[in-house]
Amino acid sequence: MASVPKANELIAGTDHKPPKTGWMDTPVDFKPGTWCYAGKSKNLQVVGLPNPREWSPADEDWKLPKNWQETIHDGLKDRLGKYRSLQLFMDICVRCGACSDKCHFFIGSGDPKNMPVLRAELLRSIYRKDFTLAGKVLGKMAGARELTEDVLKEWFYYFFQCTECRRCSVFCPYGIDTAEITMVARELLNLIGCNIDWVVGPVANCYMNGNHLGIQPHAFKDMIEFFVEEIEEVTGIKIEPTFNRKGAEVLFITPSGDVFADPGTYTLMGYLMLFHEIGLDYTWSTYASEGGNFGLFTSHEMMKRLNSKMYAEAKRLGVKWILGGECGHMWRVINQYMDTMNGPADFLEEPVSPITGTKFDNAKSTKMVHIVEFTADLIKNGKLKLDKSRNDHLKVTYHDSCNPARAMGFFEEPRYVLNNVCNHFYDMPPNTIKEQTFCCGSGSGLNTDEYMEMRMRGGLPRANAVKHVHEQHGVNMLSCICAIDRAVLVPLMNYWVPGVDVTGVHELVANALVMEGEKERTTDLRNEPLEGMEDSDNEDL
Ligand code: SF4
Ligand code: SF4
């Protein structure tokens, strides 16, 4: 794994000067730390993806199938016919440049091919050559070029330097969504076996074991039971979750990242405590044990396949509706694609909170409710006893994860919950939050270690906004509602803004939640002493 330059060296070594040669004549440079390892043959085979083989993007020979250009041409033709948006996005860009400085990868790297307009041109230039008269006749003069191996390598490099975050689309006067262009480009690369392992590995695991991390059913259950013991230590309360229970009212599904690694695990403890306290009739599934869907980063077909397991499991268990945890792209799949892929889920009931009676009209067809919305409704209806002061040792800000923000318009609910469980909440500057939020720099399957330099570059604008509230208000905790964020913002903060930790919203909810029959709490879920309880913690030690 390539070492990452120190933060000050990274800044000093980055300028935004264009190269001396034109973009079509500037070859791609696979620098260590800026590209991801290739998808392993065994993972491609598990899910039947084409051209399984061992290869590396750094190799001269990518072992492509003989007819690879024809496969890409036919694949693009098929998608232009299927997706009207793609045809429009290929034709209507006027190159106004309004999107060009909005991408976190361009800001952090200074590489012009990370400007969304130019990223899209990488595909558009091939579209023009193959599908437009001007491109066929005038070639380069009309912005067209042949699909060569060098172009393909450029595609791989730059379409895996786009987190599909959609920030650029907010600023495009024509509504061009470069994330959708990236999705199609990645899908085309997939047709000839050019994917990254951090995407196809989780896809294969999910297909085989129900979750990205490949956690088997018995281990999944053991891990949750471990958290039950941790909760008992902090609160004195024994929680008894159920697994694969037929006839439960609600199926709860969350990203497996929260079962596996800190600080997501504390968010998971938060869910367990909340559900216990309100007496929710729910079950976990050890088969649909993943809310995330890396199919979104592979192909529309793969996204559909992986999404279907959640609904198949809801049907098998006979639940009324599904409650979903704090995840990012899971909600993009549910909110934007589920209905036309596998829905509407008419065999389930329209979700109604059994505690408040609130009907979630927005989940009428997907039958899946976001946990933050569910909790905000509990608070609004006075169903939770909360002691905000238990989070007084924290000064909190909130990172709008790209997908719940831009794919759901989910801005106020998390802030409402946070303001009800914390006394010290500070938003980052307005042009870095809500619909204009900056990406963590590691989404869409790019959260891998060999890619660390690019992650730190891509995360720079987000980190810069956190630094602002850290310096202005002493913020020491960055909250978010996405499992990938919970994993990747930790190294990002350590790199750019040391002294800021990362949490899920439901960890903070659980800290504040006054549970019936609990013992006096002296620590938070991380075993950190609560404010004023430092001495009692020392006595325990
Ligand atoms: S803002 Fe839209 S129209 Fe303007 S260059 Fe970007 S994609 Fe093209
Ligand atoms: S979708 Fe996000 S990562 Fe991709 S080009 Fe647009 S701003 Fe950059």
PDB file of N, CA, C and O and ligand atoms in Angstrom, residues 102-105 114-116 119 161-169 177-179 182, ligand 2:
ATOM      1  N   LYS A 102     -16.991  22.267  -8.572  1.00  0.00           N
ATOM      2  CA  LYS A 102     -17.881  21.805  -7.496  1.00  0.00           C
ATOM      3  C   LYS A 102     -17.546  20.403  -7.000  1.00  0.00           C
ATOM      4  O   LYS A 102     -18.109  19.944  -6.018  1.00  0.00           O
ATOM      5  N   CYS A 103     -16.664  19.730  -7.717  1.00  0.00           N
ATOM      6  CA  CYS A 103     -16.346  18.346  -7.339  1.00  0.00           C
ATOM      7  C   CYS A 103     -15.207  18.326  -6.322  1.00  0.00           C
ATOM      8  O   CYS A 103     -14.164  18.945  -6.530  1.00  0.00           O
ATOM      9  N   HIS A 104     -15.417  17.575  -5.242  1.00  0.00           N
ATOM     10  CA  HIS A 104     -14.390  17.494  -4.193  1.00  0.00           C
ATOM     11  C   HIS A 104     -13.085  16.878  -4.710  1.00  0.00           C
ATOM     12  O   HIS A 104     -12.012  17.184  -4.221  1.00  0.00           O
ATOM     13  N   PHE A 105     -13.183  16.004  -5.724  1.00  0.00           N
ATOM     14  CA  PHE A 105     -11.949  15.400  -6.247  1.00  0.00           C
ATOM     15  C   PHE A 105     -11.145  16.421  -7.071  1.00  0.00           C
ATOM     16  O   PHE A 105      -9.923  16.389  -7.068  1.00  0.00           O
ATOM     17  N   ASN A 114     -10.912  15.670 -13.287  1.00  0.00           N
ATOM     18  CA  ASN A 114     -11.862  15.512 -12.179  1.00  0.00           C
ATOM     19  C   ASN A 114     -12.894  16.634 -12.150  1.00  0.00           C
ATOM     20  O   ASN A 114     -13.725  16.681 -11.238  1.00  0.00           O
ATOM     21  N   MET A 115     -12.845  17.525 -13.139  1.00  0.00           N
ATOM     22  CA  MET A 115     -13.957  18.476 -13.262  1.00  0.00           C
ATOM     23  C   MET A 115     -15.125  17.684 -13.844  1.00  0.00           C
ATOM     24  O   MET A 115     -14.939  16.971 -14.850  1.00  0.00           O
ATOM     25  N   PRO A 116     -16.319  17.769 -13.236  1.00  0.00           N
ATOM     26  CA  PRO A 116     -17.425  16.938 -13.726  1.00  0.00           C
ATOM     27  C   PRO A 116     -17.649  17.059 -15.225  1.00  0.00           C
ATOM     28  O   PRO A 116     -17.903  16.066 -15.905  1.00  0.00           O
ATOM     29  N   ARG A 119     -15.045  14.966 -16.833  1.00  0.00           N
ATOM     30  CA  ARG A 119     -15.270  13.535 -16.545  1.00  0.00           C
ATOM     31  C   ARG A 119     -16.323  12.996 -17.529  1.00  0.00           C
ATOM     32  O   ARG A 119     -16.156  11.934 -18.121  1.00  0.00           O
ATOM     33  N   GLN A 161     -12.799   7.659  -9.766  1.00  0.00           N
ATOM     34  CA  GLN A 161     -12.473   8.847  -8.963  1.00  0.00           C
ATOM     35  C   GLN A 161     -13.702   9.749  -8.929  1.00  0.00           C
ATOM     36  O   GLN A 161     -13.583  10.972  -8.883  1.00  0.00           O
ATOM     37  N   CYS A 162     -14.847   9.133  -8.958  1.00  0.00           N
ATOM     38  CA  CYS A 162     -16.115   9.864  -8.811  1.00  0.00           C
ATOM     39  C   CYS A 162     -16.914   9.064  -7.802  1.00  0.00           C
ATOM     40  O   CYS A 162     -17.079   7.852  -7.955  1.00  0.00           O
ATOM     41  N   THR A 163     -17.345   9.703  -6.751  1.00  0.00           N
ATOM     42  CA  THR A 163     -18.091   8.987  -5.713  1.00  0.00           C
ATOM     43  C   THR A 163     -19.602   9.000  -5.978  1.00  0.00           C
ATOM     44  O   THR A 163     -20.382   8.643  -5.103  1.00  0.00           O
ATOM     45  N   GLU A 164     -19.982   9.419  -7.166  1.00  0.00           N
ATOM     46  CA  GLU A 164     -21.412   9.436  -7.535  1.00  0.00           C
ATOM     47  C   GLU A 164     -22.226  10.245  -6.518  1.00  0.00           C
ATOM     48  O   GLU A 164     -23.336   9.907  -6.171  1.00  0.00           O
ATOM     49  N   CYS A 165     -21.606  11.346  -6.043  1.00  0.00           N
ATOM     50  CA  CYS A 165     -22.199  12.090  -4.931  1.00  0.00           C
ATOM     51  C   CYS A 165     -23.281  13.066  -5.390  1.00  0.00           C
ATOM     52  O   CYS A 165     -24.096  13.520  -4.615  1.00  0.00           O
ATOM     53  N   ARG A 166     -23.255  13.469  -6.658  1.00  0.00           N
ATOM     54  CA  ARG A 166     -24.252  14.346  -7.283  1.00  0.00           C
ATOM     55  C   ARG A 166     -24.150  15.812  -6.859  1.00  0.00           C
ATOM     56  O   ARG A 166     -25.075  16.572  -7.073  1.00  0.00           O
ATOM     57  N   ARG A 167     -23.054  16.214  -6.230  1.00  0.00           N
ATOM     58  CA  ARG A 167     -22.958  17.627  -5.862  1.00  0.00           C
ATOM     59  C   ARG A 167     -22.937  18.494  -7.120  1.00  0.00           C
ATOM     60  O   ARG A 167     -23.561  19.547  -7.174  1.00  0.00           O
ATOM     61  N   CYS A 168     -22.214  18.033  -8.140  1.00  0.00           N
ATOM     62  CA  CYS A 168     -22.106  18.835  -9.360  1.00  0.00           C
ATOM     63  C   CYS A 168     -23.471  19.087  -9.985  1.00  0.00           C
ATOM     64  O   CYS A 168     -23.722  20.167 -10.522  1.00  0.00           O
ATOM     65  N   SER A 169     -24.367  18.116  -9.882  1.00  0.00           N
ATOM     66  CA  SER A 169     -25.674  18.251 -10.551  1.00  0.00           C
ATOM     67  C   SER A 169     -26.506  19.373  -9.933  1.00  0.00           C
ATOM     68  O   SER A 169     -27.359  19.954 -10.593  1.00  0.00           O
ATOM     69  N   ASP A 177     -26.698  15.074 -14.514  1.00  0.00           N
ATOM     70  CA  ASP A 177     -26.279  14.324 -13.326  1.00  0.00           C
ATOM     71  C   ASP A 177     -25.059  13.480 -13.688  1.00  0.00           C
ATOM     72  O   ASP A 177     -25.191  12.390 -14.255  1.00  0.00           O
ATOM     73  N   THR A 178     -23.885  14.000 -13.366  1.00  0.00           N
ATOM     74  CA  THR A 178     -22.653  13.288 -13.723  1.00  0.00           C
ATOM     75  C   THR A 178     -22.549  11.943 -13.000  1.00  0.00           C
ATOM     76  O   THR A 178     -21.917  11.012 -13.494  1.00  0.00           O
ATOM     77  N   ALA A 179     -23.189  11.842 -11.843  1.00  0.00           N
ATOM     78  CA  ALA A 179     -23.179  10.556 -11.140  1.00  0.00           C
ATOM     79  C   ALA A 179     -23.833   9.475 -11.998  1.00  0.00           C
ATOM     80  O   ALA A 179     -23.353   8.335 -12.061  1.00  0.00           O
ATOM     81  N   THR A 182     -21.379   8.448 -14.557  1.00  0.00           N
ATOM     82  CA  THR A 182     -20.397   7.533 -13.961  1.00  0.00           C
ATOM     83  C   THR A 182     -20.982   6.135 -13.795  1.00  0.00           C
ATOM     84  O   THR A 182     -20.317   5.129 -14.067  1.00  0.00           O
TER      85      THR A 182
HETATM   86  S1  SF4 B   2     -20.936  13.153  -8.824  1.00  0.00           S
HETATM   87 FE1  SF4 B   2     -19.636  14.008  -7.174  1.00  0.00          FE
HETATM   88  S2  SF4 B   2     -17.671  12.919  -7.435  1.00  0.00           S
HETATM   89 FE2  SF4 B   2     -18.823  12.659  -9.349  1.00  0.00          FE
HETATM   90  S3  SF4 B   2     -18.172  14.341 -10.658  1.00  0.00           S
HETATM   91 FE3  SF4 B   2     -20.015  15.056  -9.573  1.00  0.00          FE
HETATM   92  S4  SF4 B   2     -19.201  16.122  -7.759  1.00  0.00           S
HETATM   93 FE4  SF4 B   2     -17.540  14.861  -8.572  1.00  0.00          FE
END
